[in-house]
Amino acid sequence: GQNIDQPTEMTATEGAIVQINCTYQTSGFNGLFWYQQHAGEAPTFLSYNVLDGLEEKGRFSSFLSRSKGYSYLLLKELQMKDSASYLCAGYNFNKFYFGSGTKLNVKP
Amino acid sequence: DTAVSQTPKYLVTQMGNDKSIKCEQNLGHDTMYWYKQDSKKFLKIMFSYNNKELIINETVPNRFSPKSPDKAHLNLHINSLELGDSAVYFCASSQGDGRNQPQHFGDGTRLSIL
């Protein structure tokens, strides 16, 4: 999406840790969201960061650095069901943008 | 007790037709949205709407028009359907103006233009 960049695809092994990065233009953005979307399904909300630092929610954590225009989603103890697309998103001035999504493949 | 429901789930129609997709949310949210997700899985906002403001993505053709009979409904009407309109359309809703609140998505409407 406009102003938001993330890798297209990543592969990781079950039980491992994976970090999915997202960069965005800093001007106008007001916090960053992460969503998960399984193939053929609707996106579901994972996390929201408005302040710098790490937010932890069980196996998933999200980090934000506003000055650098950088965020990442950290997935620990990967499970096969974590195979999905992960989208970062946020408001830039008056419009809401999604990144193009990172497709995560978890292999046994 | 579905939070955001949209109908139909599948819509197959011919080029040139006019169609509508309905969306309802029972979450008491103030803002509703329509998104288009194309074959490359890129999710692009088309409209966001609350009782105060309609924000239109300027890239959306004016053949697309949102209609909101009340706060819980935001329908999408499409005139003169074109082949490029084939996509999955998602409705979503959020509290407040949505800037710092998560969005809840419907299951999507898969539109195919013949």
PDB file of C-alpha atoms in Angstrom:
ATOM      1  CA  GLY A   1       0.000   0.000   0.000  1.00  0.00           C
ATOM      2  CA  GLN A   2       0.981   3.588  -0.377  1.00  0.00           C
ATOM      3  CA  ASN A   3       3.687   4.614   2.101  1.00  0.00           C
ATOM      4  CA  ILE A   4       3.934   1.169   3.739  1.00  0.00           C
ATOM      5  CA  ASP A   5       6.480  -1.509   2.810  1.00  0.00           C
ATOM      6  CA  GLN A   6       6.858  -5.086   3.987  1.00  0.00           C
ATOM      7  CA  PRO A   7       8.503  -8.198   2.534  1.00  0.00           C
ATOM      8  CA  THR A   8       6.369 -10.228   0.179  1.00  0.00           C
ATOM      9  CA  GLU A   9       7.006 -13.682   1.551  1.00  0.00           C
ATOM     10  CA  MET A  10       8.905 -15.466   4.327  1.00  0.00           C
ATOM     11  CA  THR A  11       9.412 -19.084   5.310  1.00  0.00           C
ATOM     12  CA  ALA A  12      10.132 -20.379   8.801  1.00  0.00           C
ATOM     13  CA  THR A  13      10.158 -23.678  10.655  1.00  0.00           C
ATOM     14  CA  GLU A  14       7.630 -24.883  13.196  1.00  0.00           C
ATOM     15  CA  GLY A  15       8.767 -24.003  16.714  1.00  0.00           C
ATOM     16  CA  ALA A  16      11.073 -21.219  15.545  1.00  0.00           C
ATOM     17  CA  ILE A  17      10.862 -17.430  15.909  1.00  0.00           C
ATOM     18  CA  VAL A  18      10.194 -15.129  12.958  1.00  0.00           C
ATOM     19  CA  GLN A  19      10.270 -11.350  12.658  1.00  0.00           C
ATOM     20  CA  ILE A  20       8.191  -9.586  10.005  1.00  0.00           C
ATOM     21  CA  ASN A  21       9.281  -6.022   9.314  1.00  0.00           C
ATOM     22  CA  CYS A  22       7.242  -3.037   8.189  1.00  0.00           C
ATOM     23  CA  THR A  23       8.508   0.406   7.231  1.00  0.00           C
ATOM     24  CA  TYR A  24       6.401   3.482   6.619  1.00  0.00           C
ATOM     25  CA  GLN A  25       6.749   7.175   5.948  1.00  0.00           C
ATOM     26  CA  THR A  26       6.741   8.914   9.316  1.00  0.00           C
ATOM     27  CA  SER A  27       4.834  12.094   8.490  1.00  0.00           C
ATOM     28  CA  GLY A  28       1.117  11.805   9.166  1.00  0.00           C
ATOM     29  CA  PHE A  29       1.053   8.313  10.612  1.00  0.00           C
ATOM     30  CA  ASN A  30      -0.801   7.813  13.876  1.00  0.00           C
ATOM     31  CA  GLY A  31       0.075   4.404  15.284  1.00  0.00           C
ATOM     32  CA  LEU A  32       0.503   1.100  13.520  1.00  0.00           C
ATOM     33  CA  PHE A  33      -1.739  -1.961  13.360  1.00  0.00           C
ATOM     34  CA  TRP A  34      -0.943  -5.590  12.571  1.00  0.00           C
ATOM     35  CA  TYR A  35      -3.540  -7.946  11.118  1.00  0.00           C
ATOM     36  CA  GLN A  36      -3.464 -11.640  10.262  1.00  0.00           C
ATOM     37  CA  GLN A  37      -5.264 -12.994   7.215  1.00  0.00           C
ATOM     38  CA  HIS A  38      -5.562 -16.714   6.479  1.00  0.00           C
ATOM     39  CA  ALA A  39      -6.129 -17.658   2.852  1.00  0.00           C
ATOM     40  CA  GLY A  40      -9.752 -17.162   1.859  1.00  0.00           C
ATOM     41  CA  GLU A  41     -10.662 -15.496   5.128  1.00  0.00           C
ATOM     42  CA  ALA A  42     -11.096 -12.004   6.528  1.00  0.00           C
ATOM     43  CA  PRO A  43      -8.265 -10.089   8.229  1.00  0.00           C
ATOM     44  CA  THR A  44      -8.274 -10.271  12.027  1.00  0.00           C
ATOM     45  CA  PHE A  45      -6.697  -7.760  14.382  1.00  0.00           C
ATOM     46  CA  LEU A  46      -3.471  -8.743  16.146  1.00  0.00           C
ATOM     47  CA  SER A  47      -1.960  -5.626  17.715  1.00  0.00           C
ATOM     48  CA  TYR A  48      -1.761  -1.840  17.780  1.00  0.00           C
ATOM     49  CA  ASN A  49       1.245   0.284  18.735  1.00  0.00           C
ATOM     50  CA  VAL A  50       0.979   4.033  19.186  1.00  0.00           C
ATOM     51  CA  LEU A  51       4.017   4.528  21.441  1.00  0.00           C
ATOM     52  CA  ASP A  52       7.594   3.403  20.867  1.00  0.00           C
ATOM     53  CA  GLY A  53       8.536   0.035  22.249  1.00  0.00           C
ATOM     54  CA  LEU A  54       7.460  -3.557  22.422  1.00  0.00           C
ATOM     55  CA  GLU A  55       3.922  -4.788  23.111  1.00  0.00           C
ATOM     56  CA  GLU A  56       3.664  -8.457  24.025  1.00  0.00           C
ATOM     57  CA  LYS A  57       0.587 -10.613  23.615  1.00  0.00           C
ATOM     58  CA  GLY A  58       1.286 -14.261  24.212  1.00  0.00           C
ATOM     59  CA  ARG A  59       3.294 -15.701  21.335  1.00  0.00           C
ATOM     60  CA  PHE A  60       2.965 -12.481  19.324  1.00  0.00           C
ATOM     61  CA  SER A  61       4.784  -9.214  20.020  1.00  0.00           C
ATOM     62  CA  SER A  62       4.842  -5.979  18.058  1.00  0.00           C
ATOM     63  CA  PHE A  63       7.450  -3.231  18.125  1.00  0.00           C
ATOM     64  CA  LEU A  64       7.287   0.372  16.972  1.00  0.00           C
ATOM     65  CA  SER A  65       9.891   3.084  16.419  1.00  0.00           C
ATOM     66  CA  ARG A  66       8.111   6.245  15.338  1.00  0.00           C
ATOM     67  CA  SER A  67      11.270   8.215  14.616  1.00  0.00           C
ATOM     68  CA  LYS A  68      12.513   5.522  12.259  1.00  0.00           C
ATOM     69  CA  GLY A  69       9.151   4.723  10.700  1.00  0.00           C
ATOM     70  CA  TYR A  70       9.693   1.068  11.557  1.00  0.00           C
ATOM     71  CA  SER A  71       7.671  -1.709  13.103  1.00  0.00           C
ATOM     72  CA  TYR A  72       7.977  -5.451  13.384  1.00  0.00           C
ATOM     73  CA  LEU A  73       5.788  -8.357  14.366  1.00  0.00           C
ATOM     74  CA  LEU A  74       7.547 -11.127  16.276  1.00  0.00           C
ATOM     75  CA  LEU A  75       6.020 -14.589  16.291  1.00  0.00           C
ATOM     76  CA  LYS A  76       7.442 -17.100  18.755  1.00  0.00           C
ATOM     77  CA  GLU A  77       7.031 -20.876  18.968  1.00  0.00           C
ATOM     78  CA  LEU A  78       5.676 -20.980  15.453  1.00  0.00           C
ATOM     79  CA  GLN A  79       2.795 -23.323  14.760  1.00  0.00           C
ATOM     80  CA  MET A  80       1.547 -24.599  11.433  1.00  0.00           C
ATOM     81  CA  LYS A  81      -1.648 -22.582  11.910  1.00  0.00           C
ATOM     82  CA  ASP A  82       0.448 -19.381  11.843  1.00  0.00           C
ATOM     83  CA  SER A  83       0.825 -19.820   8.082  1.00  0.00           C
ATOM     84  CA  ALA A  84      -1.021 -16.739   6.839  1.00  0.00           C
ATOM     85  CA  SER A  85      -0.486 -13.254   5.498  1.00  0.00           C
ATOM     86  CA  TYR A  86       0.456 -10.551   7.986  1.00  0.00           C
ATOM     87  CA  LEU A  87      -0.484  -6.986   7.135  1.00  0.00           C
ATOM     88  CA  CYS A  88       0.700  -3.812   8.786  1.00  0.00           C
ATOM     89  CA  ALA A  89      -1.583  -0.808   8.489  1.00  0.00           C
ATOM     90  CA  GLY A  90      -2.196   2.700   9.740  1.00  0.00           C
ATOM     91  CA  TYR A  91      -3.686   6.100   9.151  1.00  0.00           C
ATOM     92  CA  ASN A  92      -1.678   8.521   7.051  1.00  0.00           C
ATOM     93  CA  PHE A  93      -3.307  11.904   7.529  1.00  0.00           C
ATOM     94  CA  ASN A  94      -6.936  11.226   6.630  1.00  0.00           C
ATOM     95  CA  LYS A  95      -6.645   7.845   4.937  1.00  0.00           C
ATOM     96  CA  PHE A  96      -6.161   4.307   6.154  1.00  0.00           C
ATOM     97  CA  TYR A  97      -3.570   2.188   4.359  1.00  0.00           C
ATOM     98  CA  PHE A  98      -2.677  -1.484   4.472  1.00  0.00           C
ATOM     99  CA  GLY A  99       0.714  -2.781   3.456  1.00  0.00           C
ATOM    100  CA  SER A 100       0.716  -5.386   0.722  1.00  0.00           C
ATOM    101  CA  GLY A 101       1.140  -8.123   3.321  1.00  0.00           C
ATOM    102  CA  THR A 102       3.822 -10.669   4.105  1.00  0.00           C
ATOM    103  CA  LYS A 103       2.907 -14.247   3.357  1.00  0.00           C
ATOM    104  CA  LEU A 104       4.395 -16.480   6.047  1.00  0.00           C
ATOM    105  CA  ASN A 105       4.900 -20.149   5.258  1.00  0.00           C
ATOM    106  CA  VAL A 106       5.505 -22.344   8.307  1.00  0.00           C
ATOM    107  CA  LYS A 107       7.056 -25.708   7.455  1.00  0.00           C
ATOM    108  CA  PRO A 108       7.329 -28.793   9.670  1.00  0.00           C
TER     109      PRO A 108
ATOM    110  CA  ASP B   1     -24.260 -13.336  16.826  1.00  0.00           C
ATOM    111  CA  THR B   2     -22.015 -12.434  13.895  1.00  0.00           C
ATOM    112  CA  ALA B   3     -20.331  -9.086  14.487  1.00  0.00           C
ATOM    113  CA  VAL B   4     -19.966  -7.870  10.903  1.00  0.00           C
ATOM    114  CA  SER B   5     -22.042  -9.652   8.291  1.00  0.00           C
ATOM    115  CA  GLN B   6     -22.109  -9.017   4.586  1.00  0.00           C
ATOM    116  CA  THR B   7     -24.241 -10.513   1.842  1.00  0.00           C
ATOM    117  CA  PRO B   8     -23.990 -12.134  -0.552  1.00  0.00           C
ATOM    118  CA  LYS B   9     -20.865 -14.207   0.017  1.00  0.00           C
ATOM    119  CA  TYR B  10     -20.556 -14.921  -3.698  1.00  0.00           C
ATOM    120  CA  LEU B  11     -21.771 -12.746  -6.561  1.00  0.00           C
ATOM    121  CA  VAL B  12     -21.406 -13.752 -10.184  1.00  0.00           C
ATOM    122  CA  THR B  13     -22.803 -11.364 -12.759  1.00  0.00           C
ATOM    123  CA  GLN B  14     -22.280  -9.981 -16.219  1.00  0.00           C
ATOM    124  CA  MET B  15     -20.447  -6.891 -17.327  1.00  0.00           C
ATOM    125  CA  GLY B  16     -22.642  -3.819 -17.422  1.00  0.00           C
ATOM    126  CA  ASN B  17     -24.992  -4.912 -14.658  1.00  0.00           C
ATOM    127  CA  ASP B  18     -25.688  -2.970 -11.459  1.00  0.00           C
ATOM    128  CA  LYS B  19     -25.332  -4.767  -8.133  1.00  0.00           C
ATOM    129  CA  SER B  20     -25.366  -4.090  -4.415  1.00  0.00           C
ATOM    130  CA  ILE B  21     -23.544  -5.675  -1.497  1.00  0.00           C
ATOM    131  CA  LYS B  22     -25.013  -5.289   1.963  1.00  0.00           C
ATOM    132  CA  CYS B  23     -23.155  -4.926   5.265  1.00  0.00           C
ATOM    133  CA  GLU B  24     -24.444  -4.841   8.808  1.00  0.00           C
ATOM    134  CA  GLN B  25     -22.591  -4.604  12.125  1.00  0.00           C
ATOM    135  CA  ASN B  26     -24.070  -5.297  15.558  1.00  0.00           C
ATOM    136  CA  LEU B  27     -21.102  -3.987  17.537  1.00  0.00           C
ATOM    137  CA  GLY B  28     -22.426  -0.485  18.038  1.00  0.00           C
ATOM    138  CA  HIS B  29     -19.457   0.906  16.118  1.00  0.00           C
ATOM    139  CA  ASP B  30     -19.408   4.436  14.745  1.00  0.00           C
ATOM    140  CA  THR B  31     -17.326   3.970  11.604  1.00  0.00           C
ATOM    141  CA  MET B  32     -17.752   1.510   8.745  1.00  0.00           C
ATOM    142  CA  TYR B  33     -15.500   0.790   5.786  1.00  0.00           C
ATOM    143  CA  TRP B  34     -15.401  -0.885   2.405  1.00  0.00           C
ATOM    144  CA  TYR B  35     -12.231  -2.494   1.072  1.00  0.00           C
ATOM    145  CA  LYS B  36     -11.329  -4.140  -2.209  1.00  0.00           C
ATOM    146  CA  GLN B  37      -8.839  -7.017  -2.252  1.00  0.00           C
ATOM    147  CA  ASP B  38      -7.614  -7.880  -5.723  1.00  0.00           C
ATOM    148  CA  SER B  39      -6.022 -11.046  -7.079  1.00  0.00           C
ATOM    149  CA  LYS B  40      -2.632  -9.956  -5.747  1.00  0.00           C
ATOM    150  CA  LYS B  41      -4.175  -9.857  -2.254  1.00  0.00           C
ATOM    151  CA  PHE B  42      -3.585  -6.135  -1.870  1.00  0.00           C
ATOM    152  CA  LEU B  43      -6.222  -4.715   0.498  1.00  0.00           C
ATOM    153  CA  LYS B  44      -7.212  -1.214  -0.524  1.00  0.00           C
ATOM    154  CA  ILE B  45      -9.640   1.067   1.269  1.00  0.00           C
ATOM    155  CA  MET B  46     -12.496   2.412  -0.835  1.00  0.00           C
ATOM    156  CA  PHE B  47     -14.618   4.329   1.680  1.00  0.00           C
ATOM    157  CA  SER B  48     -14.825   5.065   5.360  1.00  0.00           C
ATOM    158  CA  TYR B  49     -18.032   6.479   6.784  1.00  0.00           C
ATOM    159  CA  ASN B  50     -19.413   7.596  10.109  1.00  0.00           C
ATOM    160  CA  ASN B  51     -22.364   9.786  10.950  1.00  0.00           C
ATOM    161  CA  LYS B  52     -20.258  12.856  10.410  1.00  0.00           C
ATOM    162  CA  GLU B  53     -18.098  12.204   7.440  1.00  0.00           C
ATOM    163  CA  LEU B  54     -17.696  10.170   4.284  1.00  0.00           C
ATOM    164  CA  ILE B  55     -14.108   9.776   3.199  1.00  0.00           C
ATOM    165  CA  ILE B  56     -13.681   8.554  -0.335  1.00  0.00           C
ATOM    166  CA  ASN B  57     -10.499   7.156  -1.770  1.00  0.00           C
ATOM    167  CA  GLU B  58     -10.046   9.348  -4.833  1.00  0.00           C
ATOM    168  CA  THR B  59      -8.938   6.380  -6.926  1.00  0.00           C
ATOM    169  CA  VAL B  60     -12.353   4.714  -6.604  1.00  0.00           C
ATOM    170  CA  PRO B  61     -14.494   5.172  -9.746  1.00  0.00           C
ATOM    171  CA  ASN B  62     -17.745   7.023  -9.184  1.00  0.00           C
ATOM    172  CA  ARG B  63     -19.574   3.882 -10.333  1.00  0.00           C
ATOM    173  CA  PHE B  64     -19.111   2.792  -6.728  1.00  0.00           C
ATOM    174  CA  SER B  65     -21.311   4.466  -4.136  1.00  0.00           C
ATOM    175  CA  PRO B  66     -21.782   3.736  -0.430  1.00  0.00           C
ATOM    176  CA  LYS B  67     -25.248   4.011   1.042  1.00  0.00           C
ATOM    177  CA  SER B  68     -25.890   4.091   4.774  1.00  0.00           C
ATOM    178  CA  PRO B  69     -29.545   3.834   5.865  1.00  0.00           C
ATOM    179  CA  ASP B  70     -28.453   3.912   9.521  1.00  0.00           C
ATOM    180  CA  LYS B  71     -25.397   3.633  11.732  1.00  0.00           C
ATOM    181  CA  ALA B  72     -25.355  -0.178  11.642  1.00  0.00           C
ATOM    182  CA  HIS B  73     -25.474  -0.546   7.861  1.00  0.00           C
ATOM    183  CA  LEU B  74     -23.215   0.486   5.006  1.00  0.00           C
ATOM    184  CA  ASN B  75     -24.150  -0.954   1.632  1.00  0.00           C
ATOM    185  CA  LEU B  76     -22.058  -0.757  -1.515  1.00  0.00           C
ATOM    186  CA  HIS B  77     -23.758  -0.101  -4.825  1.00  0.00           C
ATOM    187  CA  ILE B  78     -21.880  -0.662  -8.071  1.00  0.00           C
ATOM    188  CA  ASN B  79     -23.108   0.594 -11.439  1.00  0.00           C
ATOM    189  CA  SER B  80     -22.069  -0.665 -14.868  1.00  0.00           C
ATOM    190  CA  LEU B  81     -19.848  -3.465 -13.614  1.00  0.00           C
ATOM    191  CA  GLU B  82     -16.528  -3.978 -15.426  1.00  0.00           C
ATOM    192  CA  LEU B  83     -14.185  -6.947 -15.642  1.00  0.00           C
ATOM    193  CA  GLY B  84     -11.669  -5.167 -13.420  1.00  0.00           C
ATOM    194  CA  ASP B  85     -14.214  -5.035 -10.619  1.00  0.00           C
ATOM    195  CA  SER B  86     -13.707  -8.761 -10.012  1.00  0.00           C
ATOM    196  CA  ALA B  87     -12.267  -8.989  -6.494  1.00  0.00           C
ATOM    197  CA  VAL B  88     -13.155  -9.745  -2.894  1.00  0.00           C
ATOM    198  CA  TYR B  89     -14.926  -6.857  -1.179  1.00  0.00           C
ATOM    199  CA  PHE B  90     -14.663  -6.607   2.591  1.00  0.00           C
ATOM    200  CA  CYS B  91     -16.802  -4.556   4.913  1.00  0.00           C
ATOM    201  CA  ALA B  92     -15.372  -3.542   8.300  1.00  0.00           C
ATOM    202  CA  SER B  93     -16.297  -1.444  11.319  1.00  0.00           C
ATOM    203  CA  SER B  94     -14.538   0.224  14.251  1.00  0.00           C
ATOM    204  CA  GLN B  95     -15.280   2.351  17.286  1.00  0.00           C
ATOM    205  CA  GLY B  96     -14.908   6.115  17.162  1.00  0.00           C
ATOM    206  CA  ASP B  97     -13.245   7.453  14.051  1.00  0.00           C
ATOM    207  CA  GLY B  98     -11.132   4.340  13.763  1.00  0.00           C
ATOM    208  CA  ARG B  99      -7.745   6.016  14.007  1.00  0.00           C
ATOM    209  CA  ASN B 100      -6.637   4.091  17.065  1.00  0.00           C
ATOM    210  CA  GLN B 101      -9.242   1.320  17.226  1.00  0.00           C
ATOM    211  CA  PRO B 102      -9.056  -2.080  15.539  1.00  0.00           C
ATOM    212  CA  GLN B 103     -11.301  -2.835  12.632  1.00  0.00           C
ATOM    213  CA  HIS B 104     -13.586  -5.876  12.589  1.00  0.00           C
ATOM    214  CA  PHE B 105     -14.079  -7.411   9.166  1.00  0.00           C
ATOM    215  CA  GLY B 106     -16.927  -9.262   7.534  1.00  0.00           C
ATOM    216  CA  ASP B 107     -16.244 -12.521   5.707  1.00  0.00           C
ATOM    217  CA  GLY B 108     -16.038 -10.854   2.314  1.00  0.00           C
ATOM    218  CA  THR B 109     -18.050 -10.911  -0.920  1.00  0.00           C
ATOM    219  CA  ARG B 110     -16.393 -12.621  -3.854  1.00  0.00           C
ATOM    220  CA  LEU B 111     -17.464 -10.737  -6.964  1.00  0.00           C
ATOM    221  CA  SER B 112     -16.857 -12.323 -10.360  1.00  0.00           C
ATOM    222  CA  ILE B 113     -17.665 -10.467 -13.567  1.00  0.00           C
ATOM    223  CA  LEU B 114     -18.291 -12.579 -16.648  1.00  0.00           C
TER     224      LEU B 114
END
